[in-house]
XYZ file of C-alpha atoms in Angstrom:
250
model
C 108.207 60.175 138.616
C 110.042 62.984 140.426
C 109.626 65.340 137.479
C 108.856 69.062 137.771
C 106.615 71.103 135.468
C 105.170 74.619 135.385
C 102.124 75.913 133.532
C 102.274 79.698 133.189
C 100.972 82.472 130.960
C 98.231 80.996 128.782
C 99.595 77.440 128.828
C 96.981 74.732 128.973
C 96.411 70.997 129.140
C 93.075 70.373 127.535
C 90.783 68.155 125.466
C 92.385 64.831 126.403
C 89.996 61.877 126.389
C 91.130 58.512 127.716
C 89.685 55.640 125.681
C 88.591 52.331 127.182
C 90.701 49.962 125.027
C 89.965 47.119 127.399
C 91.094 48.970 130.528
C 89.127 48.926 133.788
C 90.888 51.623 135.848
C 91.635 55.200 134.750
C 93.441 58.038 136.533
C 94.092 61.671 135.583
C 92.929 62.475 132.068
C 94.686 65.848 132.168
C 97.564 65.214 134.578
C 98.740 62.121 136.466
C 101.312 63.270 139.013
C 103.384 60.792 141.010
C 106.324 61.915 143.161
C 106.787 65.156 141.224
C 105.673 68.782 141.247
C 103.275 70.757 139.109
C 102.979 74.540 139.473
C 100.227 76.598 137.849
C 100.165 80.392 137.599
C 99.168 83.164 135.218
C 96.096 82.331 133.120
C 97.035 78.693 132.678
C 94.333 76.067 132.693
C 93.605 72.364 132.778
C 90.253 71.871 131.128
C 87.923 69.649 129.117
C 89.771 66.430 129.888
C 87.572 63.331 130.095
C 87.824 59.935 131.772
C 85.723 56.917 130.712
C 82.583 56.211 132.692
C 83.734 53.028 134.430
C 83.712 51.813 138.045
C 87.261 53.016 138.786
C 87.762 56.408 137.163
C 89.437 59.119 139.268
C 90.647 62.678 138.656
C 89.288 64.078 135.413
C 91.611 67.079 135.514
C 94.403 66.066 137.906
C 95.252 62.891 139.817
C 97.867 63.344 142.569
C 99.524 60.346 144.185
C 102.869 59.099 145.545
C 105.274 56.161 145.472
C 103.989 54.578 148.689
C 106.244 56.815 150.741
C 105.669 60.161 152.443
C 109.081 61.196 151.110
C 107.996 60.619 147.504
C 104.719 62.471 147.193
C 103.291 64.490 144.337
C 102.698 68.219 144.898
C 100.410 70.490 142.894
C 100.630 74.228 143.638
C 98.117 76.560 141.993
C 98.542 80.270 142.694
C 96.401 81.329 139.745
C 94.838 79.636 136.763
C 91.874 77.298 136.489
C 90.995 73.620 136.629
C 87.616 73.547 134.930
C 85.169 71.603 132.746
C 86.901 68.258 133.321
C 84.965 65.003 133.606
C 85.618 62.065 135.910
C 83.304 59.208 136.779
C 83.890 57.637 140.196
C 85.291 60.563 142.205
C 87.227 63.784 141.767
C 85.856 65.313 138.587
C 88.370 68.138 138.818
C 91.094 66.903 141.188
C 91.575 63.627 143.066
C 94.178 63.634 145.873
C 95.223 60.031 146.510
C 98.516 61.079 148.090
C 100.745 64.116 148.221
C 99.588 67.724 148.467
C 97.282 70.132 146.662
C 97.995 73.767 147.554
C 95.573 76.468 146.370
C 96.076 80.198 146.897
C 95.385 83.691 145.548
C 93.511 83.403 142.229
C 93.289 79.622 141.904
C 89.880 78.550 140.568
C 88.406 75.032 140.579
C 85.002 75.049 138.889
C 82.683 73.483 136.335
C 84.046 69.960 136.754
C 81.692 67.001 136.951
C 81.229 63.255 137.345
C 79.554 61.396 134.498
C 78.239 58.677 136.820
C 76.183 61.160 138.810
C 78.224 60.095 141.838
C 78.273 62.600 144.694
C 81.928 62.031 145.578
C 83.712 65.288 144.899
C 82.780 66.632 141.468
C 85.362 69.383 142.087
C 87.891 68.010 144.626
C 88.116 64.627 146.373
C 90.557 64.001 149.247
C 91.189 60.293 149.828
C 92.065 58.775 153.195
C 95.497 58.067 154.647
C 97.127 54.767 153.688
C 99.395 52.442 155.657
C 101.466 49.454 154.578
C 101.263 45.906 155.962
C 103.448 47.002 158.885
C 100.971 49.787 159.761
C 103.477 52.460 158.715
C 101.895 55.595 157.240
C 102.905 55.771 153.573
C 100.317 58.120 152.088
C 98.788 61.256 153.610
C 96.669 63.232 151.107
C 96.635 66.934 152.008
C 94.750 69.999 150.744
C 96.092 73.410 151.770
C 94.244 76.696 151.193
C 95.107 80.351 151.645
C 94.225 83.709 150.093
C 91.334 83.990 147.666
C 91.314 80.474 146.200
C 87.925 79.399 144.864
C 86.359 75.935 144.711
C 82.873 75.876 143.212
C 79.890 74.218 144.868
C 78.285 71.636 142.570
C 77.158 68.055 142.082
C 73.980 65.999 142.274
C 71.967 65.524 145.456
C 73.736 67.485 148.186
C 76.032 69.850 146.328
C 79.502 70.479 147.694
C 82.986 71.769 146.869
C 85.280 69.234 148.546
C 84.718 65.622 149.626
C 86.625 64.724 152.819
C 87.360 61.062 153.428
C 87.233 59.980 157.071
C 89.919 61.724 159.097
C 90.762 64.324 156.447
C 90.610 68.107 156.827
C 91.199 71.266 154.860
C 94.406 72.844 156.176
C 94.812 76.629 156.111
C 98.304 78.077 155.774
C 97.053 81.656 155.974
C 93.933 83.799 156.034
C 91.156 82.995 153.547
C 89.285 86.233 154.205
C 89.722 87.121 150.513
C 87.500 84.234 149.432
C 84.358 85.593 147.786
C 82.243 82.438 147.987
C 81.818 79.771 150.640
C 83.443 76.358 150.285
C 81.024 73.550 151.095
C 82.478 70.390 152.634
C 81.033 66.875 152.427
C 82.606 64.664 155.107
C 82.478 60.915 154.703
C 81.969 60.644 158.486
C 79.918 62.827 160.804
C 80.245 63.132 164.612
C 78.828 60.461 166.896
C 78.339 60.129 170.634
C 81.904 58.858 170.926
C 83.788 60.760 168.231
C 84.296 64.352 167.131
C 84.993 65.251 163.509
C 87.408 68.011 162.562
C 87.051 69.435 159.037
C 89.353 72.481 159.284
C 92.838 72.874 160.735
C 95.729 75.324 160.505
C 99.373 74.981 159.591
C 101.834 75.214 162.492
C 102.719 78.796 161.521
C 99.087 79.973 161.422
C 96.118 80.151 163.802
C 92.599 79.493 162.537
C 90.393 82.574 162.923
C 86.625 82.995 163.166
C 86.695 84.802 159.806
C 88.308 81.733 158.256
C 85.727 79.364 159.741
C 82.889 81.524 158.390
C 84.114 80.848 154.838
C 83.140 77.169 155.098
C 79.957 75.187 155.569
C 79.053 71.501 155.756
C 76.528 69.395 153.849
C 73.714 68.206 156.189
C 74.006 64.610 157.377
C 71.398 62.251 155.911
C 69.845 60.544 158.928
C 67.077 58.676 157.083
C 67.179 58.644 153.283
C 63.697 57.123 153.004
C 62.140 60.180 154.630
C 64.788 62.689 153.541
C 65.526 63.411 157.190
C 68.757 65.349 157.708
C 70.795 66.753 160.585
C 72.540 70.119 160.273
C 76.124 70.461 161.496
C 78.022 73.698 162.078
C 81.776 74.333 162.303
C 83.018 75.528 165.703
C 84.928 78.808 166.008
C 86.540 80.459 169.052
C 83.157 81.363 170.538
C 82.322 77.667 171.003
C 85.080 76.945 173.544
C 86.011 74.354 174.773
C 85.347 72.882 171.326
C 88.363 72.929 169.028
C 87.871 75.452 166.192
C 87.244 73.563 162.964
C 85.271 70.704 164.555
C 81.635 69.925 163.839
C 79.014 70.454 166.512
C-alpha cells in the first residue's frame, strides 16, 4: 500500500499462477496495486500470469484499486512495454481497473490477453464503475487515460473489443492519439436510450478532443434481440455532428 515500483529495460513479471487453495476470489495474478504507483517503460513486460477460473477472478495481468478514498488510489503508467498473454476469468484478462488510474502512452501495448471463462467482459482492459460509500460520497473513480501511439488489441468471444466500459465510464484523452496504428473498439455496458445519452470519449482539461482522435475508436453494435441476432450500430460523434458533444454515441 502506497509503494512505488518501476519496470524498465527488459524487466518482467511473468509466469505467476494463483492456485485455488480453497479461495473463492482472486485479483491480479501479475500485479495487485493498491494506493501505490507502477511505472513501465523500455521493453518491460507483464505476461503469462494466470488466475483460477472461478466466479470472481479479475485482472490476469494487473489489478488496480484503491483504499476506498480518491486520495489513496493506485496508478499504473505505461509509456512502453507490454501487458500480454495473461489469463483472467471473470473480467479484465489483461488489466482490471477497480479504482485509481491506468495511463497508456507512446509504445504501450496491451494484447493477447484472454478470459478462460469465455466471458465477454474485457479480455484486454476492463474499467469498473464508480463507487460511493454509505454516505453517498464518491470513494472510487476508475480512470483510463490514453495519448500517443498506445495500442490495445481487439479480441474476445462474441463481439470482440479492446476495452469494456462500465456504465458512466469513458476513455479520457490527455493528448492526440493520431499515432495509433489500429482502432480501439469499445464495449459499453450501457447504450443510449430515448432519455439518456452515452459518452464514451472525453478529453483532459488541458486538451480538446479532435475529429482525428474520434476516428481512432469504434463501438461494438448493441444487441437488440439476441434470439434473432438483431443489432443496432452506434457511431461516435465528432465536431461535424454539432450540437452533439464529441465523444457521445449517436
